[in-house]
Short mmCIF file of C-alpha atoms in Angstrom, two decimals:
data_model
loop_
_atom_site.label_atom_id
_atom_site.label_comp_id
_atom_site.label_asym_id
_atom_site.label_seq_id
_atom_site.Cartn_x
_atom_site.Cartn_y
_atom_site.Cartn_z
CA UNK A 1 96.39 65.59 88.52
CA UNK A 2 94.82 68.31 90.66
CA UNK A 3 94.74 68.16 94.03
CA UNK A 4 92.05 67.31 95.98
CA UNK A 5 90.47 70.38 97.80
CA UNK A 6 89.18 70.57 100.95
CA UNK A 7 85.12 71.88 100.99
CA UNK A 8 85.29 69.35 97.17
CA UNK A 9 83.01 67.37 99.06
CA UNK A 10 80.25 69.87 99.85
CA UNK A 11 77.51 71.59 97.86
CA UNK A 12 75.92 74.68 98.04
CA UNK A 13 72.81 76.38 97.03
CA UNK A 14 73.53 79.34 96.97
CA UNK A 15 70.00 81.73 96.00
CA UNK A 16 71.85 85.61 96.87
CA UNK A 17 72.44 87.81 94.57
CA UNK A 18 74.92 91.66 94.24
CA UNK A 19 77.65 91.11 96.82
CA UNK A 20 76.74 89.87 100.72
CA UNK A 21 75.28 86.44 99.99
CA UNK A 22 77.20 85.58 96.72
CA UNK A 23 81.16 87.20 98.36
CA UNK A 24 79.74 83.62 100.66
CA UNK A 25 79.02 81.55 98.08
CA UNK A 26 82.91 82.56 96.26
CA UNK A 27 84.53 81.92 99.77
CA UNK A 28 83.48 78.45 100.11
CA UNK A 29 83.66 77.39 96.18
CA UNK A 30 87.82 79.49 95.88
CA UNK A 31 87.82 75.38 98.42
CA UNK A 32 86.47 73.30 96.41
CA UNK A 33 82.33 73.24 97.03
CA UNK A 34 80.27 72.66 94.29
CA UNK A 35 78.01 76.02 94.06
CA UNK A 36 75.15 75.86 92.12
CA UNK A 37 74.31 79.95 91.81
CA UNK A 38 70.85 80.05 90.65
CA UNK A 39 69.51 82.94 88.93
CA UNK A 40 67.00 84.40 86.79
CA UNK A 41 66.59 83.14 83.38
CA UNK A 42 65.78 86.41 82.12
CA UNK A 43 68.80 88.37 83.70
CA UNK A 44 70.61 86.66 85.94
CA UNK A 45 72.10 88.18 88.94
CA UNK A 46 73.12 92.11 88.20
CA UNK A 47 76.31 91.20 88.82
CA UNK A 48 76.37 90.58 85.58
CA UNK A 49 76.19 93.85 84.85
CA UNK A 50 77.80 95.80 87.55
CA UNK A 51 81.43 97.87 87.49
CA UNK A 52 83.29 100.78 86.98
CA UNK A 53 85.18 99.65 83.28
CA UNK A 54 83.66 97.40 81.34
CA UNK A 55 85.42 96.34 77.94
CA UNK A 56 83.09 94.67 75.25
CA UNK A 57 80.68 95.59 77.55
CA UNK A 58 81.75 92.37 79.44
CA UNK A 59 81.95 93.19 83.32
CA UNK A 60 85.12 92.55 85.39
CA UNK A 61 83.48 92.18 88.56
CA UNK A 62 81.42 89.22 87.12
CA UNK A 63 84.37 86.48 86.20
CA UNK A 64 85.53 87.41 89.99
CA UNK A 65 82.63 86.70 92.18
CA UNK A 66 81.26 84.28 90.38
CA UNK A 67 84.92 82.20 90.26
CA UNK A 68 84.27 78.41 90.63
CA UNK A 69 80.23 78.23 90.65
CA UNK A 70 78.48 76.69 88.39
CA UNK A 71 74.95 79.30 86.95
CA UNK A 72 71.09 77.63 86.67
CA UNK A 73 68.41 79.44 85.85
CA UNK A 74 65.45 78.94 87.15
CA UNK A 75 62.19 81.42 87.57
CA UNK A 76 61.22 81.96 91.73
CA UNK A 77 58.23 84.24 91.12
CA UNK A 78 57.14 80.00 89.44
CA UNK A 79 55.40 77.35 91.63
CA UNK A 80 57.70 74.97 89.43
CA UNK A 81 60.44 76.96 89.89
CA UNK A 82 60.01 76.51 93.27
CA UNK A 83 59.79 73.17 92.73
CA UNK A 84 63.06 72.70 91.17
CA UNK A 85 65.43 75.25 93.00
CA UNK A 86 63.41 71.99 96.59
CA UNK A 87 65.18 68.95 94.13
CA UNK A 88 68.36 70.88 94.55
CA UNK A 89 68.18 72.05 97.60
CA UNK A 90 67.53 68.64 99.10
CA UNK A 91 70.57 67.14 97.73
CA UNK A 92 72.19 70.22 99.64
CA UNK A 93 74.65 70.39 102.02
CA UNK A 94 74.04 74.72 102.51
CA UNK A 95 72.00 77.10 101.10
CA UNK A 96 73.05 80.62 100.89
CA UNK A 97 70.37 83.85 100.72
CA UNK A 98 70.85 87.15 100.70
CA UNK A 99 66.57 88.86 100.39
CA UNK A 100 64.40 90.86 102.53
CA UNK A 101 63.50 87.95 105.41
CA UNK A 102 60.43 86.36 104.62
CA UNK A 103 61.01 85.73 101.32
CA UNK A 104 62.41 82.13 101.69
CA UNK A 105 59.23 81.80 103.28
CA UNK A 106 57.37 83.14 100.66
CA UNK A 107 58.98 81.01 98.12
CA UNK A 108 57.45 77.88 100.13
CA UNK A 109 61.76 76.96 101.02
CA UNK A 110 60.99 77.84 105.07
CA UNK A 111 63.87 76.51 107.09
CA UNK A 112 61.61 73.91 108.90
CA UNK A 113 59.88 73.01 104.81
CA UNK A 114 63.83 72.09 103.30
CA UNK A 115 64.90 70.25 107.59
CA UNK A 116 62.03 68.02 106.61
CA UNK A 117 63.80 66.64 103.49
CA UNK A 118 67.19 68.24 104.39
CA UNK A 119 67.13 67.70 108.43
CA UNK A 120 71.24 68.73 107.64
CA UNK A 121 70.69 71.33 105.39
CA UNK A 122 72.65 74.74 107.20
CA UNK A 123 70.79 77.74 106.11
CA UNK A 124 73.28 80.51 105.55
CA UNK A 125 71.13 83.73 105.79
CA UNK A 126 72.90 86.89 104.45
CA UNK A 127 70.62 90.85 105.30
CA UNK A 128 71.23 94.20 106.64
CA UNK A 129 70.12 94.24 109.99
CA UNK A 130 69.38 90.29 110.28
CA UNK A 131 66.15 88.23 110.79
CA UNK A 132 64.76 89.61 113.90
CA UNK A 133 64.51 93.22 115.42
CA UNK A 134 62.62 96.23 114.13
CA UNK A 135 64.23 97.10 111.85
CA UNK A 136 64.83 93.61 109.99
CA UNK A 137 62.50 93.78 107.49
CA UNK A 138 63.48 97.49 105.51
CA UNK A 139 65.66 97.29 103.05
CA UNK A 140 69.12 97.06 103.88
CA UNK A 141 72.21 97.63 101.50
CA UNK A 142 76.06 97.12 102.80
CA UNK A 143 76.24 101.20 103.52
CA UNK A 144 73.20 101.88 105.36
CA UNK A 145 74.53 98.46 107.95
CA UNK A 146 77.94 100.56 107.52
CA UNK A 147 76.59 103.73 108.22
CA UNK A 148 74.49 100.98 111.58
CA UNK A 149 77.65 100.24 112.21
CA UNK A 150 79.93 102.74 113.26
CA UNK A 151 82.48 103.10 111.32
CA UNK A 152 80.65 105.14 108.72
CA UNK A 153 81.37 108.07 111.82
CA UNK A 154 85.32 107.32 111.95
CA UNK A 155 86.16 107.57 108.76
CA UNK A 156 87.51 110.02 106.66
CA UNK A 157 88.74 114.34 107.48
CA UNK A 158 87.68 115.89 110.73
CA UNK A 159 86.39 118.52 109.22
CA UNK A 160 84.01 116.82 106.44
CA UNK A 161 81.34 114.23 106.31
CA UNK A 162 82.42 110.78 106.72
CA UNK A 163 84.13 109.45 103.81
CA UNK A 164 82.99 105.83 102.92
CA UNK A 165 85.84 102.98 101.80
CA UNK A 166 86.14 102.58 98.13
CA UNK A 167 85.04 99.12 98.08
CA UNK A 168 81.36 97.64 99.16
CA UNK A 169 83.03 96.19 102.80
CA UNK A 170 79.85 96.27 105.13
CA UNK A 171 78.78 93.67 102.78
CA UNK A 172 82.25 91.36 102.20
CA UNK A 173 82.28 91.65 105.77
CA UNK A 174 78.36 90.44 106.68
CA UNK A 175 79.73 87.90 104.36
CA UNK A 176 83.10 86.61 105.42
CA UNK A 177 81.15 86.32 109.15
CA UNK A 178 78.78 84.43 106.94
CA UNK A 179 81.22 81.71 105.49
CA UNK A 180 82.91 81.69 109.23
CA UNK A 181 79.18 81.20 110.86
CA UNK A 182 78.23 77.93 107.73
CA UNK A 183 81.88 75.86 108.61
CA UNK A 184 80.74 75.82 112.31
CA UNK A 185 76.89 75.19 111.82
CA UNK A 186 78.63 72.16 109.58
CA UNK A 187 81.73 71.50 111.97
CA UNK A 188 78.62 70.36 114.72
CA UNK A 189 76.24 69.34 112.33
CA UNK A 190 79.29 66.26 111.65
CA UNK A 191 77.79 66.17 116.39
CA UNK A 192 74.40 66.27 116.32
CA UNK A 193 72.94 65.27 111.85
CA UNK A 194 71.19 68.61 111.97
CA UNK A 195 71.54 71.72 110.52
CA UNK A 196 71.09 75.41 111.56
CA UNK A 197 70.34 79.53 110.86
CA UNK A 198 73.93 81.12 110.08
CA UNK A 199 71.80 85.24 110.57
CA UNK A 200 74.42 87.12 109.14
CA UNK A 201 73.75 90.76 109.17
CA UNK A 202 76.15 93.38 107.55
CA UNK A 203 75.47 95.59 111.14
CA UNK A 204 76.71 93.34 113.02
CA UNK A 205 79.23 92.24 110.52
CA UNK A 206 81.29 96.05 109.96
CA UNK A 207 80.04 96.60 114.49
CA UNK A 208 82.62 93.08 115.24
CA UNK A 209 85.72 95.76 113.71
CA UNK A 210 84.56 98.00 116.16
CA UNK A 211 87.71 97.19 118.39
CA UNK A 212 86.42 99.04 121.00
CA UNK A 213 84.92 102.03 120.54
CA UNK A 214 81.67 100.58 122.76
CA UNK A 215 83.13 100.71 125.71
CA UNK A 216 85.30 102.97 125.25
CA UNK A 217 81.06 105.19 125.68
CA UNK A 218 80.05 102.82 128.21
CA UNK A 219 82.86 102.88 130.26
CA UNK A 220 84.77 106.42 129.91
CA UNK A 221 82.19 108.57 127.63
CA UNK A 222 84.49 108.83 124.98
CA UNK A 223 83.05 109.28 121.91
CA UNK A 224 86.13 108.58 118.24
CA UNK A 225 85.70 111.06 115.85
CA UNK A 226 87.18 110.96 112.25
CA UNK A 227 90.59 111.26 112.66
CA UNK A 228 91.25 111.24 108.56
CA UNK A 229 95.04 109.48 107.49
CA UNK A 230 96.13 108.56 111.66
CA UNK A 231 94.32 106.67 115.16
CA UNK A 232 94.30 108.60 118.25
CA UNK A 233 96.84 108.49 120.53
CA UNK A 234 99.13 105.59 117.98
CA UNK A 235 101.90 107.56 116.87
CA UNK A 236 103.65 107.22 114.59
CA UNK A 237 101.60 105.76 111.78
CA UNK A 238 100.73 107.83 109.23
CA UNK A 239 102.21 108.46 105.47
CA UNK A 240 104.51 110.42 104.73
CA UNK A 241 106.32 112.47 101.50
CA UNK A 242 109.52 111.71 99.85
CA UNK A 243 112.53 113.87 97.78
CA UNK A 244 111.13 111.97 94.09
CA UNK A 245 106.58 112.99 95.05
CA UNK A 246 106.03 109.00 96.22
CA UNK A 247 104.04 108.75 99.05
CA UNK A 248 105.42 106.03 101.98
CA UNK A 249 103.37 104.64 105.12
CA UNK A 250 105.49 104.91 108.23
CA UNK A 251 104.01 102.34 110.70
CA UNK A 252 106.90 102.64 114.34
CA UNK A 253 104.38 103.20 116.81
CA UNK A 254 105.61 100.43 119.03
CA UNK A 255 108.47 101.98 122.31
CA UNK A 256 111.34 99.37 121.03
CA UNK A 257 109.93 100.21 116.57
CA UNK A 258 110.42 104.06 117.22
CA UNK A 259 113.68 103.63 118.42
CA UNK A 260 115.11 101.66 115.05
CA UNK A 261 113.28 104.31 113.64
CA UNK A 262 114.95 107.54 115.05
CA UNK A 263 118.05 105.35 114.53
CA UNK A 264 117.15 105.34 111.45
CA UNK A 265 116.79 109.01 110.71
CA UNK A 266 120.21 109.03 113.02
CA UNK A 267 118.32 111.40 115.19
CA UNK A 268 118.73 109.25 118.64
CA UNK A 269 117.72 111.56 120.77
CA UNK A 270 114.24 111.61 119.71
CA UNK A 271 113.38 108.55 121.57
CA UNK A 272 114.61 110.01 125.00
CA UNK A 273 112.53 113.69 124.28
CA UNK A 274 110.31 113.16 127.22
CA UNK A 275 107.54 114.42 124.02
CA UNK A 276 108.35 110.93 122.26
CA UNK A 277 109.97 108.23 124.74
CA UNK A 278 107.04 106.24 125.55
CA UNK A 279 103.88 105.48 123.67
CA UNK A 280 101.27 107.61 125.27
CA UNK A 281 103.73 111.52 125.23
CA UNK A 282 104.11 109.91 121.32
CA UNK A 283 99.96 110.07 121.33
CA UNK A 284 99.57 113.23 123.05
CA UNK A 285 102.69 114.94 120.58
CA UNK A 286 101.86 113.46 116.99
CA UNK A 287 101.67 117.06 115.54
CA UNK A 288 104.90 117.47 116.24
CA UNK A 289 105.91 114.25 115.70
CA UNK A 290 104.92 113.89 112.37
CA UNK A 291 106.43 117.45 110.99
CA UNK A 292 110.31 115.81 112.38
CA UNK A 293 109.68 112.68 110.41
CA UNK A 294 107.94 114.36 107.31
CA UNK A 295 111.14 117.15 106.97
CA UNK A 296 113.22 113.86 107.10
CA UNK A 297 111.91 111.90 104.21
CA UNK A 298 111.35 114.68 102.50
CA UNK A 299 115.30 114.36 101.71
CA UNK A 300 115.45 110.91 100.66
CA UNK A 301 113.63 109.40 97.35
CA UNK A 302 110.93 106.31 98.44
CA UNK A 303 113.26 103.68 97.01
CA UNK A 304 116.46 104.93 99.01
CA UNK A 305 114.01 105.45 102.44
CA UNK A 306 112.24 102.46 102.35
CA UNK A 307 115.86 100.43 101.89
CA UNK A 308 117.31 102.60 104.97
CA UNK A 309 113.62 101.33 107.22
CA UNK A 310 113.07 97.65 106.33
CA UNK A 311 117.10 97.25 106.93
CA UNK A 312 116.13 98.77 110.86
CA UNK A 313 113.73 96.49 111.11
CA UNK A 314 110.89 99.54 110.10
CA UNK A 315 107.36 98.06 109.63
CA UNK A 316 107.66 101.56 106.26
CA UNK A 317 105.65 100.09 102.44
CA UNK A 318 104.60 102.21 100.10
CA UNK A 319 100.55 102.22 98.61
CA UNK A 320 99.81 99.68 96.16
CA UNK A 321 98.18 101.03 92.55
CA UNK A 322 96.64 98.00 90.83
CA UNK A 323 99.10 98.24 88.87
CA UNK A 324 102.25 98.32 91.39
CA UNK A 325 100.96 95.11 92.50
CA UNK A 326 101.86 93.55 89.30
CA UNK A 327 105.18 94.74 89.37
CA UNK A 328 105.81 93.35 92.47
CA UNK A 329 107.99 90.40 93.56
CA UNK A 330 106.46 89.96 97.12
CA UNK A 331 103.16 89.32 94.71
CA UNK A 332 105.13 87.54 91.80
CA UNK A 333 106.47 85.17 94.81
CA UNK A 334 103.27 84.54 96.53
CA UNK A 335 100.63 83.82 93.49
CA UNK A 336 98.31 87.12 95.27
CA UNK A 337 97.39 87.45 91.29
CA UNK A 338 96.15 84.39 89.53
CA UNK A 339 95.66 84.55 85.31
CA UNK A 340 92.77 82.57 83.64
CA UNK A 341 90.86 82.39 80.84
CA UNK A 342 88.39 84.50 80.28
CA UNK A 343 86.11 83.15 77.08
CA UNK A 344 85.59 87.18 75.27
CA UNK A 345 88.15 88.63 77.21
CA UNK A 346 91.15 86.16 76.65
CA UNK A 347 93.62 86.22 79.77
CA UNK A 348 92.06 87.77 82.73
CA UNK A 349 93.83 87.99 86.15
CA UNK A 350 92.23 88.51 89.68
CA UNK A 351 93.29 88.25 93.46
CA UNK A 352 94.45 84.74 94.32
CA UNK A 353 92.53 82.57 97.01
CA UNK A 354 93.05 83.38 100.71
CA UNK A 355 94.32 82.03 103.01
CA UNK A 356 97.36 80.27 101.96
CA UNK A 357 96.97 76.49 104.00
CA UNK A 358 100.09 74.25 103.87
CA UNK A 359 98.33 70.67 102.98
CA UNK A 360 94.80 71.99 101.65
CA UNK A 361 94.69 75.02 99.85
CA UNK A 362 91.72 76.50 97.78
CA UNK A 363 92.17 77.54 94.55
CA UNK A 364 90.80 79.09 91.83
CA UNK A 365 90.16 76.72 88.73
CA UNK A 366 87.91 79.10 86.59
CA UNK A 367 85.38 82.12 85.59
CA UNK A 368 81.95 83.32 86.41
CA UNK A 369 80.28 80.99 83.72
CA UNK A 370 77.40 81.83 81.63
CA UNK A 371 73.88 82.84 82.32
CA UNK A 372 72.43 78.94 82.57
CA UNK A 373 75.41 77.22 82.11
CA UNK A 374 75.24 74.58 83.60
CA UNK A 375 70.90 73.67 83.56
CA UNK A 376 71.68 71.17 81.43
CA UNK A 377 74.42 69.14 84.12
CA UNK A 378 72.66 69.97 86.96
CA UNK A 379 68.81 69.42 85.77
CA UNK A 380 69.94 66.65 83.97
CA UNK A 381 72.46 64.88 85.78
CA UNK A 382 71.52 65.86 89.38
CA UNK A 383 67.57 66.32 89.87
CA UNK A 384 67.09 63.48 86.68
CA UNK A 385 64.79 65.64 84.04
CA UNK A 386 65.19 64.15 80.73
CA UNK A 387 64.47 65.82 77.37
CA UNK A 388 61.03 66.07 77.06
CA UNK A 389 60.86 68.13 80.60
CA UNK A 390 63.60 69.98 80.49
CA UNK A 391 62.55 71.92 77.00
CA UNK A 392 58.83 72.45 78.67
CA UNK A 393 60.39 74.08 80.85
CA UNK A 394 62.37 76.48 79.22
CA UNK A 395 59.61 76.85 76.52
CA UNK A 396 57.19 78.24 80.31
CA UNK A 397 60.40 80.77 80.23
CA UNK A 398 60.62 78.78 83.85
CA UNK A 399 64.39 77.81 83.95
#
């Protein structure tokens, strides 16, 4: 028998689409929350069609972001659809949405209205710019939040326009902070019995990751710039070549670790060289030091290089691609990748739940559902609708 999951006493209604809201729902579902995803009855969440590769016309992203969820359909542009969803929300602990501010209010689902029937409801709202302020009503994709939050400006090479990470970083960060806020609000509800609004803005989630960027400008007048593969004044910490054409990342910027690196290089005198003896000095002489290390690393194959570095306790590793993850012993030992059954694609691999809990770990129970797969389960089982009512709603295109 499967072990009970830590959030299996929570019911979550997810009204969001694309990524920022749904990733928050995925995280809660990973630890057992019943996540009821409400989708448009015509075509559902656009994530059902998104993704770079779509074998047999099937999205490979949807099964991941919608894992562990239940799918019901309801046309929220209709009064009947809004009424159905309000009835589900009345039985829920959490509502997640990532529409523009004011959308819930237009649908008759303002927080104050929902709290009349469900005072303990936590309402998690994920947007580009937050629920208040002069930009609140603007359309806010993750890329805009990344730009405004500061990470775009410092990403990439200094002689080129700002780059982006190859993932939806801003959306995902906003979702993680939304999940954190949801759990905090649920903890507070245990004290007060009352729910509250969790307001997660993409640009603020990005800003929260920007380390000391703000005081660097305010106190020191220092503007961070793009620095390519390195961080300013942090050396050595870079990608270095090997004799067999691979790339190995070596991070030995701490004084004690640098001494271990030069021992592995059989050049211990470098640790006494005034250019490299301290963290600050190595930062100033970064380019020269990188050249010395690259000259050494390029004479050794990647496997032998890593063996030398690990034997000395120097943090180092390959830059993994997906295929490397499937072949790696550490990934396998920690079950970092889990395999499930997909109704169309057969065995389906995806990343497992993070973080790992020693006593009550999360679990991926199934891939993303078919559109409206759980209409009967929720509308009949939870709301008690009869056959005639369900048939009427289907005929009217409400569900």
